[in-house]
Short mmCIF file of C-alpha atoms in Angstrom, two decimals:
data_model
loop_
_atom_site.label_atom_id
_atom_site.label_comp_id
_atom_site.label_asym_id
_atom_site.label_seq_id
_atom_site.Cartn_x
_atom_site.Cartn_y
_atom_site.Cartn_z
CA MET U 1332 56.32 62.53 22.07
CA SER U 1333 55.28 61.27 18.60
CA ALA U 1334 52.47 59.13 20.12
CA ASP U 1335 51.10 62.16 21.99
CA LYS U 1336 51.12 64.17 18.69
CA HIS U 1337 49.05 61.58 16.88
CA LEU U 1338 46.57 61.23 19.80
CA LYS U 1339 46.16 65.02 19.99
CA SER U 1340 45.52 65.20 16.27
CA TRP U 1341 42.91 62.45 16.48
CA GLN U 1342 41.15 64.14 19.36
CA GLU U 1343 41.04 67.43 17.43
CA ARG U 1344 39.44 65.67 14.44
CA PHE U 1345 36.99 63.79 16.64
CA GLU U 1346 35.84 66.99 18.36
CA LEU U 1347 35.40 68.87 15.09
CA ALA U 1348 33.33 66.02 13.72
CA GLU U 1349 31.20 66.16 16.85
CA GLU U 1350 30.68 69.86 16.30
CA MET U 1351 29.65 69.33 12.69
CA GLN U 1352 26.94 66.81 13.46
CA PRO U 1353 24.29 69.12 14.91
CA ILE U 1354 24.88 71.75 12.26
CA ILE U 1355 24.54 69.14 9.48
CA GLY U 1356 21.35 67.82 11.09
CA LYS U 1357 19.73 71.23 11.45
CA LEU U 1358 20.63 72.16 7.84
CA TYR U 1359 18.69 69.19 6.57
CA ARG U 1360 15.78 69.25 9.03
CA ASN U 1361 15.15 73.00 8.73
CA GLN U 1362 16.32 73.82 5.17
CA GLY U 1363 16.41 70.57 3.26
CA VAL U 1364 20.20 70.92 2.64
CA GLU U 1365 22.22 67.71 2.38
CA VAL U 1366 25.95 68.06 3.11
CA VAL U 1367 28.45 65.71 1.48
CA VAL U 1368 32.21 65.46 1.15
CA TYR U 1369 33.14 64.30 -2.36
CA GLY U 1370 29.80 62.57 -2.65
CA ARG U 1371 29.99 60.91 0.81
CA PRO U 1372 26.90 61.88 2.80
CA LEU U 1373 27.38 63.41 6.20
CA LEU U 1374 23.71 63.46 7.19
CA ASN U 1375 23.20 60.93 10.11
CA ALA U 1376 26.87 60.00 9.81
CA SER U 1377 28.83 59.02 12.95
CA THR U 1378 31.89 60.97 13.97
CA ILE U 1379 34.15 58.21 12.59
CA GLU U 1380 32.26 58.25 9.28
CA ILE U 1381 32.75 61.99 8.99
CA ILE U 1382 36.45 61.59 9.60
CA LYS U 1383 36.71 58.73 7.10
CA ALA U 1384 34.89 60.85 4.46
CA HIS U 1385 37.55 63.49 4.83
CA ARG U 1386 40.35 60.96 4.56
CA LEU U 1387 38.93 59.60 1.29
CA VAL U 1388 39.49 62.97 -0.36
CA ARG U 1389 43.13 61.97 -0.74
CA ARG U 1390 42.10 59.42 -3.38
CA PHE U 1391 40.74 62.17 -5.61
CA VAL U 1392 43.05 65.15 -5.11
CA GLY U 1393 46.23 63.57 -3.85
CA GLU U 1394 46.03 64.94 -0.29
CA LYS U 1395 43.57 64.64 2.59
CA LEU U 1396 41.12 67.32 3.52
CA ARG U 1397 41.48 68.27 7.24
CA LEU U 1398 38.38 68.75 9.29
CA ARG U 1399 39.68 72.07 10.47
CA GLU U 1400 39.83 73.10 6.81
CA SER U 1401 36.17 72.07 6.07
CA TYR U 1402 34.52 73.13 9.32
CA PRO U 1403 34.50 76.90 8.49
CA PHE U 1404 32.56 76.09 5.32
CA ILE U 1405 29.91 74.15 7.21
CA ALA U 1406 29.64 76.98 9.68
CA ALA U 1407 29.34 79.54 6.83
CA LEU U 1408 26.69 77.33 5.09
CA SER U 1409 24.57 77.34 8.25
CA LYS U 1410 24.27 81.11 8.05
CA LEU U 1411 23.02 81.23 4.44
CA PRO U 1412 19.38 81.11 3.36
CA VAL U 1413 19.90 78.05 1.12
CA ARG U 1414 17.13 75.45 0.64
CA GLN U 1415 16.47 72.10 -1.00
CA CYS U 1416 19.95 71.36 -2.33
CA LYS U 1417 22.94 69.08 -1.93
CA VAL U 1418 26.16 70.86 -1.08
CA ASP U 1419 29.60 69.22 -1.50
CA ILE U 1420 31.55 70.97 1.23
CA GLY U 1421 34.64 68.91 0.30
CA LYS U 1422 34.84 70.22 -3.21
CA LEU U 1423 34.15 73.77 -2.16
CA ALA U 1424 36.86 73.65 0.58
CA VAL U 1425 39.50 72.05 -1.65
CA LYS U 1426 38.98 74.63 -4.41
CA TYR U 1427 39.06 77.50 -1.91
CA TRP U 1428 42.30 76.41 -0.21
CA GLN U 1429 43.96 75.93 -3.57
CA GLN U 1430 43.44 79.71 -4.14
CA HIS U 1431 43.58 81.17 -0.59
CA ASP U 1432 45.68 80.89 2.51
CA SER U 1433 43.29 82.33 5.10
CA THR U 1434 39.61 82.10 6.12
CA ASP U 1435 38.94 85.82 5.40
CA GLN U 1436 37.01 85.30 2.19
CA ILE U 1437 35.07 82.12 2.99
CA ALA U 1438 31.79 83.96 3.61
CA SER U 1439 31.86 85.80 0.25
CA TYR U 1440 33.18 82.68 -1.55
CA MET U 1441 30.27 80.62 -0.25
CA GLN U 1442 27.72 83.37 -1.08
CA GLN U 1443 28.94 83.25 -4.69
CA ALA U 1444 29.29 79.48 -4.99
CA LEU U 1445 25.75 78.87 -3.60
CA ALA U 1446 24.01 81.71 -5.37
CA ASP U 1447 21.68 79.36 -7.26
CA ALA U 1448 20.49 77.73 -4.05
CA ILE U 1449 20.10 81.16 -2.30
CA ALA U 1450 17.91 82.39 -5.08
CA CYS U 1451 15.76 79.22 -5.03
CA LYS U 1452 12.32 79.58 -3.49
CA ASP U 1453 10.93 76.64 -1.58
CA GLU U 1454 7.43 76.53 -3.00
CA VAL U 1455 7.03 72.75 -3.40
CA GLU U 1456 4.46 71.06 -1.08
CA PRO U 1457 5.35 67.79 0.62
CA ARG U 1458 4.17 64.74 -1.31
CA ASN U 1459 2.78 61.43 -0.02
CA VAL U 1460 4.50 58.15 -0.80
CA VAL U 1461 3.12 54.59 -0.47
CA LEU U 1462 5.28 51.50 -0.71
CA TYR U 1463 3.30 48.65 -2.33
CA GLY U 1464 5.33 45.63 -1.24
CA PHE U 1465 7.92 45.49 1.57
CA GLY U 1466 10.68 43.12 0.48
CA ARG U 1467 14.40 43.89 -0.01
CA ILE U 1468 13.90 47.11 -2.02
CA GLY U 1469 10.78 48.19 -0.13
CA ARG U 1470 12.50 48.07 3.25
CA LEU U 1471 15.56 49.94 1.98
CA LEU U 1472 13.38 52.59 0.44
CA ALA U 1473 11.67 52.91 3.80
CA ARG U 1474 15.05 53.39 5.47
CA LEU U 1475 16.02 56.07 3.03
CA LEU U 1476 12.77 57.91 3.29
CA ILE U 1477 12.70 57.79 7.08
CA ALA U 1478 16.20 59.11 7.22
CA ARG U 1479 14.92 62.22 5.43
CA SER U 1480 12.16 62.93 7.94
CA GLY U 1481 11.94 66.47 9.23
CA GLN U 1482 9.98 69.67 8.64
CA SER U 1483 11.75 70.31 5.33
CA ASN U 1484 11.16 66.82 4.01
CA LYS U 1485 9.19 66.61 0.75
CA LEU U 1486 8.91 62.83 0.42
CA CYS U 1487 6.59 61.69 3.13
CA LEU U 1488 6.28 57.93 3.63
CA ARG U 1489 2.66 57.47 4.66
CA ALA U 1490 1.87 53.79 4.16
CA ILE U 1491 3.01 50.33 3.11
CA VAL U 1492 0.70 47.75 1.52
CA LEU U 1493 1.10 44.07 2.29
CA ARG U 1494 -0.53 40.78 1.49
CA GLY U 1495 -1.57 38.66 4.48
CA GLY U 1496 -2.41 40.12 7.83
CA ARG U 1497 -2.13 37.00 10.00
CA ASP U 1498 -1.45 37.26 13.73
CA GLY U 1499 2.08 38.42 14.39
CA ASP U 1500 2.57 39.74 10.85
CA LEU U 1501 2.99 43.39 11.91
CA GLU U 1502 5.63 42.59 14.53
CA LYS U 1503 7.55 40.50 11.98
CA ARG U 1504 7.45 43.28 9.37
CA ALA U 1505 8.70 45.73 11.93
CA SER U 1506 11.49 43.34 12.97
CA LEU U 1507 12.61 43.00 9.31
CA LEU U 1508 12.82 46.78 9.12
CA ARG U 1509 14.68 46.90 12.41
CA ARG U 1510 17.26 44.21 11.57
CA ASP U 1511 18.95 43.36 8.26
CA SER U 1512 21.51 40.67 7.77
CA VAL U 1513 23.23 42.57 4.95
CA HIS U 1514 22.76 46.29 5.70
CA GLY U 1515 22.83 46.06 9.51
CA PRO U 1516 20.48 47.46 12.13
CA PHE U 1517 18.08 50.30 11.49
CA ASN U 1518 19.53 53.62 12.53
CA GLY U 1519 16.94 54.59 15.18
CA SER U 1520 13.80 53.34 16.80
CA VAL U 1521 11.10 51.07 15.35
CA GLU U 1522 7.79 50.55 17.25
CA VAL U 1523 4.49 48.96 16.40
CA ASP U 1524 0.97 50.22 16.97
CA ILE U 1525 -0.98 46.94 16.88
CA GLU U 1526 -4.37 48.55 17.51
CA ASN U 1527 -4.06 50.86 14.48
CA ASN U 1528 -1.93 48.60 12.26
CA ALA U 1529 0.98 50.97 12.06
CA ILE U 1530 4.76 51.14 12.37
CA ILE U 1531 6.39 54.20 13.97
CA ALA U 1532 9.96 54.63 12.87
CA ASN U 1533 12.00 57.59 14.20
CA GLY U 1534 8.71 59.41 14.67
CA THR U 1535 7.41 58.66 11.22
CA TYR U 1536 3.92 57.11 11.38
CA ILE U 1537 3.56 54.50 8.68
CA GLN U 1538 0.11 53.02 8.11
CA VAL U 1539 0.20 49.30 7.32
CA ILE U 1540 -2.52 48.30 4.88
CA TYR U 1541 -3.30 44.70 4.23
CA ALA U 1542 -4.69 43.90 0.78
CA ASN U 1543 -4.40 41.11 -1.77
CA SER U 1544 -4.75 43.43 -4.78
CA PRO U 1545 -4.82 47.18 -5.54
CA ASN U 1546 -8.56 47.25 -6.02
CA GLU U 1547 -9.03 46.48 -2.28
CA VAL U 1548 -7.26 49.76 -1.22
CA ASP U 1549 -8.72 53.15 -0.52
CA TYR U 1550 -5.88 55.46 0.62
CA THR U 1551 -8.20 58.29 1.44
CA LYS U 1552 -9.54 56.28 4.39
CA TYR U 1553 -6.16 56.88 6.01
CA GLY U 1554 -5.92 60.55 5.11
CA ILE U 1555 -3.62 59.89 2.16
CA ASP U 1556 -4.25 61.72 -1.11
CA ASN U 1557 -2.41 62.50 -4.33
CA ALA U 1558 0.16 59.85 -3.52
CA LEU U 1559 2.95 58.23 -5.50
CA VAL U 1560 2.62 54.44 -5.23
CA VAL U 1561 5.96 52.64 -5.49
CA ASP U 1562 5.28 49.08 -6.61
CA ASN U 1563 8.06 46.81 -5.32
CA THR U 1564 6.27 43.51 -6.02
CA GLY U 1565 7.21 43.09 -9.67
CA ILE U 1566 3.87 41.28 -10.19
CA TRP U 1567 2.65 43.78 -12.74
CA LYS U 1568 4.97 45.27 -15.40
CA ASP U 1569 2.63 46.74 -18.01
CA GLU U 1570 0.20 49.64 -18.19
CA ALA U 1571 -2.84 47.44 -17.60
CA GLY U 1572 -1.46 45.80 -14.46
CA LEU U 1573 0.19 48.89 -12.91
CA GLY U 1574 -2.80 50.97 -13.89
CA GLN U 1575 -4.81 49.18 -11.24
CA HIS U 1576 -3.03 51.33 -8.66
CA LEU U 1577 -4.37 54.51 -10.29
CA GLN U 1578 -7.95 53.24 -9.67
CA CYS U 1579 -7.29 53.41 -5.94
CA PRO U 1580 -8.71 56.53 -4.30
CA GLY U 1581 -5.83 58.69 -3.10
CA ALA U 1582 -3.30 57.38 -5.68
CA ALA U 1583 -1.99 59.75 -8.34
CA LYS U 1584 1.14 58.17 -9.87
CA VAL U 1585 2.89 54.79 -9.97
CA LEU U 1586 6.59 53.93 -10.05
CA LEU U 1587 7.75 50.37 -10.70
CA THR U 1588 11.03 49.17 -9.19
CA ALA U 1589 11.72 46.72 -12.00
CA PRO U 1590 11.99 46.92 -15.81
CA ALA U 1591 8.65 47.71 -17.43
CA LYS U 1592 7.04 46.37 -20.56
CA GLY U 1593 5.29 48.23 -23.41
CA ASN U 1594 5.55 51.97 -23.73
CA ILE U 1595 6.23 52.77 -20.04
CA LYS U 1596 9.33 54.93 -19.67
CA ASN U 1597 12.28 53.06 -18.09
CA ILE U 1598 14.16 55.76 -16.24
CA VAL U 1599 17.80 55.68 -15.09
CA TYR U 1600 18.12 58.61 -12.75
CA GLY U 1601 20.90 60.95 -13.91
CA VAL U 1602 20.72 59.74 -17.49
CA ASN U 1603 17.22 60.15 -18.88
CA ASP U 1604 15.15 61.43 -15.94
CA ASN U 1605 14.51 64.64 -17.90
CA ASP U 1606 12.24 62.49 -20.11
CA ILE U 1607 9.73 62.43 -17.24
CA THR U 1608 6.89 64.87 -17.81
CA ALA U 1609 4.11 66.08 -15.53
CA GLU U 1610 1.71 63.93 -17.61
CA ASP U 1611 3.59 60.66 -16.91
CA VAL U 1612 1.56 58.75 -14.31
CA ILE U 1613 3.39 55.43 -14.68
CA CYS U 1614 7.18 55.08 -14.86
CA SER U 1615 9.80 52.37 -14.21
CA ALA U 1616 13.09 52.79 -12.46
CA ALA U 1617 14.53 49.99 -14.64
CA SER U 1618 16.73 47.28 -13.02
CA CYS U 1619 19.69 47.50 -10.62
CA THR U 1620 22.09 46.39 -13.42
CA THR U 1621 20.70 48.80 -15.93
CA ASN U 1622 21.17 51.61 -13.43
CA ALA U 1623 24.69 50.48 -12.68
CA ILE U 1624 26.00 50.32 -16.25
CA THR U 1625 24.05 52.98 -18.10
CA PRO U 1626 25.75 56.06 -16.47
CA VAL U 1627 29.25 54.56 -17.14
CA LEU U 1628 28.28 53.58 -20.66
CA LYS U 1629 26.97 57.10 -21.34
CA ALA U 1630 30.14 58.65 -20.03
CA ILE U 1631 32.31 56.38 -22.21
CA ASN U 1632 30.13 56.85 -25.24
CA ASP U 1633 30.27 60.65 -24.83
CA GLY U 1634 34.07 60.60 -24.62
CA TYR U 1635 35.08 57.75 -26.92
CA GLY U 1636 32.03 56.46 -28.79
CA ILE U 1637 30.91 52.79 -28.43
CA LEU U 1638 30.80 50.72 -31.58
CA SER U 1639 29.79 47.46 -29.94
CA GLY U 1640 30.15 45.55 -26.70
CA HIS U 1641 29.18 42.79 -24.29
CA VAL U 1642 28.01 43.18 -20.71
CA GLU U 1643 28.61 40.27 -18.29
CA THR U 1644 27.14 40.61 -14.84
CA ILE U 1645 28.40 38.65 -11.82
CA HIS U 1646 25.22 39.06 -9.77
CA SER U 1647 24.49 38.15 -6.20
CA TYR U 1648 21.67 35.71 -5.76
CA THR U 1649 18.14 36.93 -5.10
CA ASN U 1650 14.89 35.79 -3.54
CA ASP U 1651 13.80 34.52 -6.92
CA GLN U 1652 16.21 31.60 -6.63
CA ASN U 1653 15.93 28.57 -4.41
CA LEU U 1654 17.95 28.04 -1.26
CA ILE U 1655 18.16 24.34 -2.09
CA ASP U 1656 17.42 22.39 -5.29
CA ASN U 1657 13.76 22.58 -6.12
CA TYR U 1658 11.42 23.21 -9.09
CA HIS U 1659 11.73 26.60 -10.73
CA LYS U 1660 10.01 27.66 -13.96
CA ALA U 1661 13.23 29.31 -15.19
CA ASP U 1662 16.18 27.41 -16.51
CA ARG U 1663 18.90 26.67 -13.88
CA ARG U 1664 17.42 28.94 -11.19
CA GLY U 1665 15.94 25.87 -9.42
CA ARG U 1666 19.45 24.91 -8.29
CA SER U 1667 20.67 25.91 -4.86
CA ALA U 1668 21.67 29.60 -4.92
CA PRO U 1669 24.19 29.49 -2.03
CA LEU U 1670 25.99 26.48 -3.50
CA ASN U 1671 26.23 27.22 -7.21
CA MET U 1672 27.25 29.74 -9.85
CA VAL U 1673 24.17 29.93 -12.11
CA ILE U 1674 24.27 31.15 -15.66
CA THR U 1675 21.10 33.03 -16.46
CA GLU U 1676 19.82 35.75 -18.73
CA THR U 1677 19.79 39.50 -18.12
CA GLY U 1678 17.83 42.04 -20.16
CA ALA U 1679 20.02 44.88 -18.87
CA ALA U 1680 22.17 45.23 -21.95
CA LYS U 1681 19.11 45.71 -24.18
CA ALA U 1682 17.38 47.77 -21.57
CA VAL U 1683 20.25 50.28 -21.70
CA ALA U 1684 18.85 51.45 -25.07
CA LYS U 1685 15.58 52.54 -23.47
CA ALA U 1686 17.47 55.05 -21.37
CA LEU U 1687 20.25 55.64 -23.92
CA PRO U 1688 18.85 55.11 -27.45
CA VAL U 1689 22.20 55.83 -29.07
CA LEU U 1690 23.37 52.41 -27.92
CA ALA U 1691 20.43 50.50 -29.39
CA GLY U 1692 21.58 47.24 -30.98
CA LYS U 1693 25.21 47.64 -29.94
CA LEU U 1694 25.29 45.62 -26.71
CA THR U 1695 24.77 41.94 -25.80
CA GLY U 1696 24.52 40.64 -22.24
CA ASN U 1697 24.49 37.66 -19.94
CA ALA U 1698 24.54 37.03 -16.20
CA ILE U 1699 26.05 34.67 -13.70
CA ARG U 1700 24.35 34.44 -10.28
CA VAL U 1701 26.92 33.74 -7.55
CA PRO U 1702 26.73 32.67 -3.87
CA THR U 1703 26.89 36.16 -2.29
CA PRO U 1704 23.83 37.91 -0.82
CA ASN U 1705 24.54 41.44 -2.11
CA VAL U 1706 26.89 43.57 -4.30
CA SER U 1707 27.37 42.65 -7.92
CA LEU U 1708 29.89 43.30 -10.69
CA ALA U 1709 29.38 44.27 -14.31
CA ILE U 1710 32.15 43.68 -16.79
CA LEU U 1711 31.81 46.03 -19.84
CA SER U 1712 33.77 44.69 -22.84
CA LEU U 1713 33.69 47.50 -25.35
CA ASN U 1714 34.89 48.28 -28.87
CA LEU U 1715 35.43 52.04 -28.91
CA GLY U 1716 35.34 54.66 -31.58
CA LYS U 1717 38.93 55.71 -30.93
CA GLU U 1718 42.08 54.38 -29.32
CA THR U 1719 42.73 54.75 -25.59
CA SER U 1720 44.87 53.40 -22.79
CA LYS U 1721 44.26 52.24 -19.21
CA ASP U 1722 45.51 55.54 -17.77
CA ASP U 1723 43.64 57.63 -20.30
CA ILE U 1724 40.21 56.05 -19.81
CA ASN U 1725 40.71 55.80 -16.01
CA ASP U 1726 41.48 59.54 -15.83
CA TYR U 1727 38.41 60.22 -17.93
CA LEU U 1728 36.12 58.10 -15.72
CA LYS U 1729 37.61 59.63 -12.57
CA ASN U 1730 36.79 63.06 -13.84
CA ALA U 1731 33.30 61.92 -14.72
CA ALA U 1732 32.85 60.64 -11.12
CA LEU U 1733 34.05 63.90 -9.64
CA HIS U 1734 32.88 66.70 -11.87
CA SER U 1735 30.42 65.57 -14.51
CA PRO U 1736 26.59 65.68 -14.43
CA LEU U 1737 26.86 61.95 -13.63
CA GLN U 1738 28.87 62.46 -10.45
CA ASN U 1739 25.93 61.29 -8.25
CA GLN U 1740 25.68 58.02 -10.21
CA ILE U 1741 29.29 57.09 -10.87
CA ASP U 1742 31.88 56.43 -8.12
CA TYR U 1743 35.53 55.61 -8.66
CA THR U 1744 38.10 53.64 -6.71
CA ASP U 1745 41.76 53.05 -7.22
CA SER U 1746 42.07 50.63 -4.30
CA THR U 1747 44.08 47.49 -5.03
CA GLU U 1748 42.36 45.59 -2.15
CA ILE U 1749 38.68 46.35 -2.59
CA VAL U 1750 36.27 43.32 -2.68
CA SER U 1751 32.51 43.04 -2.99
CA SER U 1752 31.60 43.33 0.74
CA ASP U 1753 33.46 46.67 0.89
CA LEU U 1754 30.74 48.12 -1.33
CA VAL U 1755 27.75 47.18 0.84
CA GLY U 1756 25.84 50.41 1.46
CA SER U 1757 27.28 52.27 -1.54
CA ARG U 1758 24.86 54.99 -2.57
CA TYR U 1759 26.14 55.12 -6.14
CA ALA U 1760 24.62 53.40 -9.12
CA GLY U 1761 28.01 51.96 -10.01
CA VAL U 1762 31.61 52.10 -8.83
CA VAL U 1763 34.38 51.97 -11.44
CA ASP U 1764 37.23 49.68 -10.34
CA SER U 1765 40.14 51.45 -12.00
CA GLN U 1766 42.74 48.80 -10.98
CA ALA U 1767 40.86 46.18 -13.04
CA THR U 1768 40.60 48.29 -16.18
CA ILE U 1769 42.08 46.77 -19.29
CA ALA U 1770 42.51 49.00 -22.37
CA GLU U 1771 44.46 48.65 -25.58
CA GLU U 1772 44.00 50.35 -28.94
CA ASN U 1773 40.20 50.73 -29.32
CA ARG U 1774 39.28 47.94 -26.90
CA ALA U 1775 38.45 48.36 -23.25
CA ASN U 1776 37.21 46.23 -20.36
CA ILE U 1777 35.67 48.23 -17.55
CA TYR U 1778 34.70 46.71 -14.21
CA VAL U 1779 31.79 48.31 -12.40
CA TRP U 1780 30.79 47.23 -8.86
CA TYR U 1781 27.26 48.00 -7.58
CA ASP U 1782 25.25 47.44 -4.44
CA ASN U 1783 22.30 45.92 -6.27
CA GLU U 1784 20.03 46.68 -3.32
CA TYR U 1785 21.10 49.93 -1.66
CA GLY U 1786 22.65 51.73 -4.63
CA TYR U 1787 19.62 50.91 -6.73
CA SER U 1788 17.25 52.13 -3.99
CA CYS U 1789 19.07 55.46 -3.99
CA GLN U 1790 18.44 55.71 -7.70
CA VAL U 1791 14.79 54.91 -7.16
CA VAL U 1792 14.48 57.77 -4.70
CA GLY U 1793 15.88 60.07 -7.40
CA VAL U 1794 13.18 58.95 -9.83
CA MET U 1795 10.53 59.43 -7.16
CA GLN U 1796 11.63 63.05 -6.63
CA LYS U 1797 11.57 63.67 -10.38
CA MET U 1798 8.10 62.24 -10.84
CA LEU U 1799 6.80 64.51 -8.07
CA GLY U 1800 8.50 67.61 -9.39
CA LEU U 1801 11.00 67.75 -6.49
CA ASN U 1802 14.15 69.10 -8.18
CA PHE U 1803 17.22 69.55 -5.99
CA ILE U 1804 20.28 71.60 -6.98
CA ASN U 1805 23.67 69.90 -6.69
CA LEU U 1806 26.41 72.40 -5.71
CA PRO U 1807 29.06 73.23 -6.69
CA LEU U 1808 27.78 72.89 -10.28
CA SER U 1809 29.52 70.20 -12.37
CA GLU U 1810 32.31 71.42 -14.57
#
């Protein structure tokens, strides 16, 4: 009898998740509304992923959120004229059921909670995006942009620019988009149009342009104008180099997916993206490590004050290193990446000050490259302005992850079993590992995991939106 009860419960959850999927899809395609449950995205999620997202609510509020408790909120959301926003159905449902015992007032509750999105007018025109370079970050950005395709989409991937163009190159590029050893298969269909040098992914037509330098490219030849060029090559990091993109017909702005030099603004989305003005034509999305640690450091500095500290990153190896021992211009990086731990430099600690000037001169940093292909760990050893304890600072960071303006950047886990591979695909800039926290008097060691590829790419998309004036409301509003 007990076995039948569990199977019946599972079937009910499965069927509710299946009913949610088309509603969630239509909300995004038609209205630009992204549905999440405590930060976990439900767009393009499988039925199992939707069920898991509901189970994870237990970590934050002490009890799970049942699908039959959240489904009425998704149904109510589908009837409201909301546009261009992210709605956390989980938080809305939990708060409602804490105050009510029936579904009678859900419609009015949702009307009030989403008033800002209902009042919002969708007057922003879609903007063109070009990916200059198609390596690890370029292909993940492509996946993220393609997943957003639909009539309400505002970020339109129109082209990628590549060096080369030899026979078979297009098919190989498409194959690399289709298959990924770390992040798994592409969620959909990828085809090639050899005659027109294009890739068609889930109906998105992506022009492939072969050029050895920006001055060889005229985007208007392909019907592309007023585009944001996202430079993923890292070849140019200053205004003179990146400014070459602005000389291309059809290009309007440039975003570098690496730390920039000179006076270019280094932006960590969620921390200093409000520094971006309409006049900024070149910006940087900083580095993956800077994005991972800056939101957590801001939260801690706001709550405790940071007097000084050291950041040590345990970083997965990258394409910049050698597979086997060979010459490399940098110290130690010539040694085999899959076989060695390699001490190297990181500018992330100093780069934090560009996004968070209050920490200028307070942090040092170093890095150790380790034999894993993705997901890294930052250890923040901090001297604070006031005393704390493990429980105190963990509760503070948990609240920051759930309810602060940094909730889209900071995630939090209290799992005692989590390891690096569990974080592959995390959309957050950084994930606080509360079980590893050490705090005594005014000293604290905070451990922050981050998917240095996917999590960073999600941050880059946020900067892209900001540069193009695409501002999305996050609801419910942070407390």
